[in-house]
Coordinates of C-alpha atoms and ligand atoms in Angstrom, one line a residue:
M159 CA -4.5 -26.4 -39.0
I160 CA -1.5 -24.1 -38.6
L161 CA 0.0 -23.1 -35.3
T162 CA 2.5 -20.2 -35.3
V163 CA 4.7 -19.3 -32.3
T164 CA 5.9 -15.8 -31.8
L165 CA 8.1 -15.2 -28.8
N166 CA 8.8 -11.6 -29.6
P167 CA 5.7 -9.8 -31.0
S168 CA 6.2 -6.1 -31.8
M169 CA 4.5 -2.8 -32.3
D170 CA 5.7 -1.9 -35.7
S171 CA 5.9 1.6 -37.0
I172 CA 6.8 2.2 -40.6
Y173 CA 7.9 5.6 -41.6
F174 CA 7.9 6.5 -45.3
T175 CA 10.2 9.5 -45.7
D176 CA 11.3 11.6 -48.6
T177 CA 14.8 11.8 -47.2
F178 CA 16.6 10.0 -44.5
Y179 CA 19.7 11.8 -43.3
L180 CA 21.8 10.6 -40.3
G181 CA 22.0 13.1 -37.5
E182 CA 19.2 15.3 -38.9
M183 CA 15.5 15.8 -38.5
N184 CA 13.6 13.5 -40.9
R185 CA 9.9 14.1 -41.2
C186 CA 7.3 11.5 -42.2
K187 CA 3.7 12.2 -43.3
N188 CA 1.8 8.9 -43.0
P189 CA 3.2 6.5 -40.5
V190 CA 1.9 3.0 -40.7
K191 CA 1.4 1.3 -37.3
A192 CA 0.8 -2.4 -37.1
V193 CA 1.2 -5.4 -34.9
G194 CA 4.1 -7.5 -36.0
G195 CA 6.4 -10.4 -35.2
K196 CA 7.3 -13.1 -37.6
G197 CA 4.8 -15.8 -36.4
I198 CA 2.0 -13.2 -36.3
N199 CA 2.8 -12.0 -39.9
A200 CA 3.1 -15.6 -41.2
G201 CA -0.2 -16.5 -39.5
R202 CA -2.0 -13.5 -40.9
T203 CA -0.8 -14.4 -44.4
A204 CA -1.9 -18.1 -44.1
A205 CA -5.3 -17.0 -42.6
I206 CA -5.9 -14.5 -45.4
L207 CA -5.4 -17.3 -47.8
G208 CA -8.1 -19.3 -45.9
G209 CA -6.0 -21.3 -43.5
D210 CA -7.2 -22.2 -40.0
V211 CA -4.6 -20.5 -37.9
T212 CA -3.9 -20.1 -34.2
A213 CA -1.1 -17.7 -33.2
I214 CA 0.6 -18.5 -29.9
G215 CA 3.1 -16.3 -28.1
V216 CA 3.8 -13.9 -25.3
L217 CA 2.8 -10.3 -24.6
A218 CA 4.2 -7.9 -22.0
G219 CA 3.4 -4.5 -20.6
M220 CA 1.5 -1.6 -22.2
N221 CA 2.6 -2.5 -25.7
G222 CA 1.5 -6.0 -25.0
E223 CA -2.0 -4.7 -24.0
F224 CA -2.1 -2.7 -27.2
I225 CA -1.1 -5.7 -29.3
R226 CA -3.7 -7.9 -27.5
T227 CA -6.4 -5.4 -28.5
A228 CA -5.2 -5.1 -32.0
L229 CA -5.0 -8.9 -32.4
K230 CA -8.8 -9.1 -31.9
Q231 CA -9.2 -7.7 -35.4
E232 CA -7.0 -10.4 -37.0
P233 CA -8.3 -13.3 -39.1
F234 CA -6.7 -15.9 -36.8
H235 CA -7.3 -17.3 -33.3
T236 CA -4.8 -16.2 -30.6
H237 CA -3.4 -17.6 -27.4
F238 CA -0.9 -15.1 -25.9
L239 CA 0.5 -15.6 -22.5
P240 CA 1.0 -12.4 -20.4
I241 CA 4.6 -12.1 -19.2
S242 CA 6.6 -9.4 -17.4
G243 CA 8.6 -6.7 -19.2
E244 CA 7.5 -4.7 -22.2
S245 CA 6.7 -6.0 -25.7
R246 CA 9.0 -4.4 -28.2
N247 CA 8.7 -1.5 -30.6
A248 CA 10.2 -2.0 -34.1
V249 CA 10.7 1.0 -36.3
T250 CA 11.3 0.8 -40.1
V251 CA 12.2 3.8 -42.2
M252 CA 11.6 3.4 -45.9
D253 CA 13.1 6.4 -47.8
Q254 CA 12.6 7.5 -51.3
E255 CA 15.6 5.6 -52.5
K256 CA 13.8 2.5 -51.2
N257 CA 16.5 2.0 -48.5
Q258 CA 15.0 0.1 -45.5
T259 CA 16.5 1.1 -42.1
E260 CA 15.3 -0.7 -39.0
I261 CA 15.6 -0.1 -35.3
V262 CA 14.3 -3.0 -33.3
E263 CA 14.1 -3.3 -29.5
L264 CA 15.3 -6.5 -27.7
G265 CA 11.8 -7.4 -26.3
P266 CA 10.9 -9.0 -22.9
E267 CA 13.1 -11.9 -21.7
I268 CA 11.8 -15.4 -22.3
T269 CA 12.6 -17.2 -19.1
A270 CA 12.8 -21.0 -18.9
E271 CA 9.4 -21.0 -17.2
T272 CA 7.8 -19.0 -20.0
A273 CA 9.5 -21.1 -22.6
K274 CA 8.0 -24.2 -21.0
K275 CA 4.5 -22.8 -20.8
I276 CA 4.6 -21.9 -24.5
I277 CA 5.7 -25.3 -25.7
D278 CA 3.2 -27.0 -23.4
T279 CA 0.5 -24.8 -25.0
V280 CA 1.6 -25.8 -28.5
I281 CA 1.6 -29.4 -27.5
D282 CA -1.9 -29.1 -26.0
F283 CA -3.3 -27.4 -29.1
S284 CA -1.6 -30.0 -31.4
I285 CA -2.9 -33.0 -29.4
N286 CA -6.4 -31.8 -29.7
Q287 CA -6.4 -31.7 -33.5
Q288 CA -7.9 -34.3 -35.7
N289 CA -5.3 -33.7 -38.4
D290 CA -1.6 -33.2 -38.0
P291 CA -1.0 -29.4 -37.6
I292 CA 1.7 -27.5 -39.3
I293 CA 3.8 -25.8 -36.6
A294 CA 5.7 -22.7 -37.5
L295 CA 8.4 -21.5 -35.0
C296 CA 9.1 -18.0 -36.1
G297 CA 11.5 -15.2 -35.1
S298 CA 13.9 -14.1 -32.5
A299 CA 13.5 -14.6 -28.8
N300 CA 15.2 -12.6 -26.0
T301 CA 16.7 -15.5 -24.2
N302 CA 20.1 -16.6 -22.9
N303 CA 19.2 -20.1 -24.0
E304 CA 20.8 -20.5 -27.5
Y305 CA 19.3 -24.0 -27.7
L306 CA 15.7 -22.9 -27.1
Y307 CA 14.4 -23.8 -30.6
Q308 CA 16.4 -27.0 -30.8
E309 CA 14.8 -28.0 -27.5
Y310 CA 11.3 -27.0 -28.8
I311 CA 11.8 -29.2 -31.9
Q312 CA 13.0 -32.1 -29.7
Q313 CA 10.1 -31.7 -27.3
L314 CA 7.5 -31.6 -30.1
A315 CA 8.9 -34.7 -31.6
N316 CA 9.0 -36.5 -28.2
Q317 CA 5.5 -35.5 -27.1
L318 CA 3.4 -35.5 -30.2
P319 CA 2.6 -39.0 -31.3
R320 CA 2.5 -38.1 -35.0
D321 CA 4.8 -37.1 -37.8
I322 CA 4.1 -33.3 -37.6
K323 CA 5.8 -30.8 -39.8
I324 CA 7.8 -28.2 -38.0
L325 CA 8.7 -25.1 -39.9
T326 CA 11.3 -22.6 -38.6
D327 CA 12.0 -19.1 -39.6
I328 CA 14.8 -18.3 -37.2
S329 CA 18.4 -17.2 -37.6
G330 CA 21.8 -16.9 -35.9
K331 CA 22.8 -19.3 -33.2
Q332 CA 19.2 -20.6 -32.7
L333 CA 19.1 -21.8 -36.3
T334 CA 22.6 -23.2 -36.2
H335 CA 21.7 -25.3 -33.1
A336 CA 18.3 -26.3 -34.5
L337 CA 20.1 -27.7 -37.5
K338 CA 22.4 -29.7 -35.3
G339 CA 19.8 -31.2 -33.0
T340 CA 18.8 -34.9 -33.1
V341 CA 15.4 -34.1 -34.5
K342 CA 15.5 -31.7 -37.5
P343 CA 12.9 -29.1 -38.6
F344 CA 10.9 -30.1 -41.7
F345 CA 11.5 -26.7 -43.3
I346 CA 13.8 -23.7 -42.9
K347 CA 13.7 -20.3 -44.7
P348 CA 17.0 -18.4 -44.3
N349 CA 17.2 -15.3 -46.5
I350 CA 20.5 -15.1 -48.5
H351 CA 22.2 -13.1 -45.8
E352 CA 21.2 -15.6 -43.1
F353 CA 22.3 -18.5 -45.4
A354 CA 25.7 -16.9 -45.8
E355 CA 26.0 -16.3 -42.0
L356 CA 25.1 -19.9 -41.3
L357 CA 27.9 -21.2 -43.6
G358 CA 30.3 -18.5 -42.4
T359 CA 31.0 -17.4 -45.9
T360 CA 30.2 -14.6 -48.4
I361 CA 27.2 -15.3 -50.6
T362 CA 25.7 -12.6 -52.7
S363 CA 24.2 -14.4 -55.8
K364 CA 21.7 -17.2 -56.5
K365 CA 24.5 -19.0 -58.3
Q366 CA 26.4 -19.2 -55.0
V367 CA 23.3 -20.3 -53.1
I368 CA 22.8 -23.1 -55.6
D369 CA 26.5 -24.1 -55.1
H370 CA 26.1 -24.3 -51.3
I371 CA 22.5 -25.5 -50.8
R372 CA 23.6 -29.2 -50.7
H373 CA 26.0 -28.4 -47.9
P374 CA 26.1 -31.3 -45.3
L375 CA 24.7 -28.9 -42.6
F376 CA 21.3 -29.2 -44.4
K377 CA 21.5 -32.9 -45.2
D378 CA 18.6 -34.1 -43.1
I379 CA 16.3 -31.1 -43.6
P380 CA 13.6 -32.1 -46.1
F381 CA 12.8 -28.7 -47.4
I382 CA 15.0 -25.6 -47.5
L383 CA 14.1 -22.3 -49.1
V384 CA 16.8 -19.6 -49.4
S385 CA 14.9 -16.4 -50.2
C386 CA 16.8 -13.9 -52.3
G387 CA 14.6 -10.8 -52.1
G388 CA 13.7 -9.5 -55.6
D389 CA 15.7 -12.3 -57.2
G390 CA 13.2 -14.9 -56.0
A391 CA 14.6 -18.0 -54.2
V392 CA 16.5 -21.2 -54.4
A393 CA 14.8 -24.3 -52.9
R394 CA 15.7 -27.9 -52.3
Y395 CA 12.9 -30.3 -51.5
K396 CA 14.3 -33.8 -50.7
D397 CA 16.6 -34.4 -53.6
R398 CA 15.0 -31.9 -56.0
L399 CA 16.5 -28.5 -56.6
F400 CA 14.7 -25.5 -57.9
D401 CA 15.7 -22.0 -59.1
V402 CA 12.6 -20.0 -58.3
I403 CA 12.4 -17.1 -60.7
I404 CA 10.0 -14.2 -60.1
P405 CA 9.0 -11.3 -62.3
T406 CA 10.2 -7.7 -61.4
I407 CA 7.5 -5.8 -59.5
D408 CA 7.2 -2.2 -58.4
I409 CA 7.6 -2.8 -54.7
I410 CA 6.1 -0.5 -52.0
N411 CA 7.3 -2.1 -48.7
P412 CA 9.1 -5.4 -48.6
T413 CA 9.3 -5.5 -44.8
G414 CA 7.8 -8.8 -43.7
S415 CA 8.0 -10.5 -47.2
G416 CA 10.0 -13.4 -45.7
D417 CA 7.3 -13.8 -43.0
A418 CA 4.6 -13.8 -45.7
T419 CA 6.6 -16.4 -47.7
V420 CA 6.5 -18.7 -44.6
G421 CA 2.8 -18.1 -44.3
G422 CA 2.2 -19.0 -47.9
I423 CA 4.3 -22.2 -47.5
A424 CA 2.5 -23.2 -44.3
F425 CA -0.9 -22.7 -46.0
A426 CA 0.1 -24.8 -49.0
L427 CA 1.6 -27.6 -46.9
D428 CA -1.5 -27.6 -44.7
Q429 CA -3.6 -28.0 -47.8
G430 CA -1.5 -30.9 -49.0
L431 CA -0.4 -29.1 -52.2
S432 CA 2.4 -30.2 -54.4
I433 CA 5.9 -28.9 -53.9
E434 CA 5.6 -26.8 -57.1
E435 CA 2.4 -25.2 -55.9
T436 CA 3.9 -24.7 -52.4
L437 CA 6.8 -22.8 -53.8
R438 CA 4.5 -20.7 -55.9
Y439 CA 2.4 -19.8 -52.9
G440 CA 5.5 -18.9 -50.9
M441 CA 6.9 -16.6 -53.6
A442 CA 3.5 -15.0 -54.5
C443 CA 2.9 -14.2 -50.8
G444 CA 6.4 -12.6 -50.4
M445 CA 5.7 -10.5 -53.5
S446 CA 2.1 -9.7 -52.6
N447 CA 3.4 -8.4 -49.2
A448 CA 6.0 -6.2 -51.0
L449 CA 3.2 -4.6 -53.0
E450 CA 1.5 -3.4 -49.8
Q451 CA 2.4 -0.7 -47.3
A452 CA 1.2 -3.0 -44.5
V453 CA 3.7 -5.5 -43.1
G454 CA 2.9 -9.3 -43.2
F455 CA -0.2 -8.6 -45.3
V456 CA -1.2 -10.1 -48.6
T457 CA -4.3 -10.1 -50.8
V458 CA -5.9 -13.2 -52.2
E459 CA -6.3 -11.5 -55.6
S460 CA -2.6 -10.5 -56.0
V461 CA -1.4 -13.9 -54.7
D462 CA -3.6 -15.7 -57.2
M463 CA -2.4 -13.4 -60.0
L464 CA 1.4 -13.5 -59.0
K465 CA 1.3 -17.3 -58.6
N466 CA 0.9 -17.8 -62.3
N467 CA 4.0 -15.7 -63.1
I468 CA 6.5 -17.7 -61.2
I469 CA 8.9 -19.9 -63.1
L470 CA 10.2 -23.0 -61.4
K471 CA 13.4 -24.1 -63.1
E472 CA 14.4 -27.6 -61.8
L473 CA 18.1 -28.0 -61.7
Ligands
ADP297 P1 13.3 -11.7 -45.7 O1 12.1 -10.7 -45.6 O2 13.2 -12.8 -44.8 O3 14.6 -11.0 -45.8 P2 13.3 -11.8 -48.6 O4 13.7 -10.4 -48.7 O5 14.3 -12.8 -49.3 O6 13.1 -12.4 -47.2 O7 11.9 -11.9 -49.3 C1 11.1 -13.1 -49.3 C2 10.4 -13.2 -50.6 O8 9.5 -12.1 -50.8 C3 11.3 -13.3 -51.9 O9 11.7 -14.6 -52.1 C4 10.3 -12.7 -52.9 O10 9.4 -13.7 -53.3 C5 9.5 -11.6 -52.2 N1 10.3 -10.4 -52.3 C6 11.0 -9.7 -51.4 N2 11.6 -8.6 -51.9 C7 11.1 -8.5 -53.1 C8 11.3 -7.5 -54.2 N3 12.1 -6.5 -54.0 N4 10.7 -7.7 -55.4 C9 9.9 -8.8 -55.5 N5 9.7 -9.8 -54.6 C10 10.3 -9.6 -53.4

């Protein structure tokens, strides 16, 4: 079973435009509207693949109600707590040059009380499972507590009697603190920019990722995947290092590819698959998402097909 946590769901609008000029009127023909948020996208991906997924999170205001209605159509179970404020809007503009410009609202505040209710819910769900769940903590949170995810990981370790796998797809200070906590996440997925930011250095190539992936900051993290967009990824699993090479594809919309990657990884870990197969699922899901207009969406057919075209070069 897979539990995903989304503390900042969104109403996503994706505008495909012929041109995108700053300071001018830019028209768009077919806007795509969808429910988003990293944990929701990852959960959708894992559920499409056949995983048993429950998405947990918060919803606020009119947007929250809209999202709640839309979630009824999703292939996963949901448990979303109503909170005050307004769930955010996130706008992505994809222009003909394939530039991706995003405008993302902050979202409703996650108070200490809300944060506690959410982690209590995750613990309740986990305790009631026969098998150890995979728990994916995904995305930003509008909170003044920079240690929120570090605390979540600690609380899960303290209160769950089993050796559960915690995956995180977070960035910035939350990730930095999560890496420095007493209990570490099982898996992290920074993209190449987040990886560079973590290390406070400039990293623009896979070669540089490979040079830095054994940095002491990640020492006790069993599984790290640095996703590199169209260049695939670099992954370390325990003491094994992989250059994950993907074929070139004609992308339509890569928004949410990282979320889909996390969904694919969560699915494969939940199925108890090998590290090689897990990496293939992660990459194939990121790519499958990039082949769709929809965000955080994959098809089983394309994942199955793409999975066979991924080269794992062990370093
Ligand atoms: P994020 O969305 O978190 O920034 P990435 O952009 O690194 O993450 O994408 C995650 C994965 O999705 C990549 O490792 C790759 O498998 C796939 N992907 C993303 N962009 C492309 C692309 N342009 N071409 C092919 N695959 C892509």
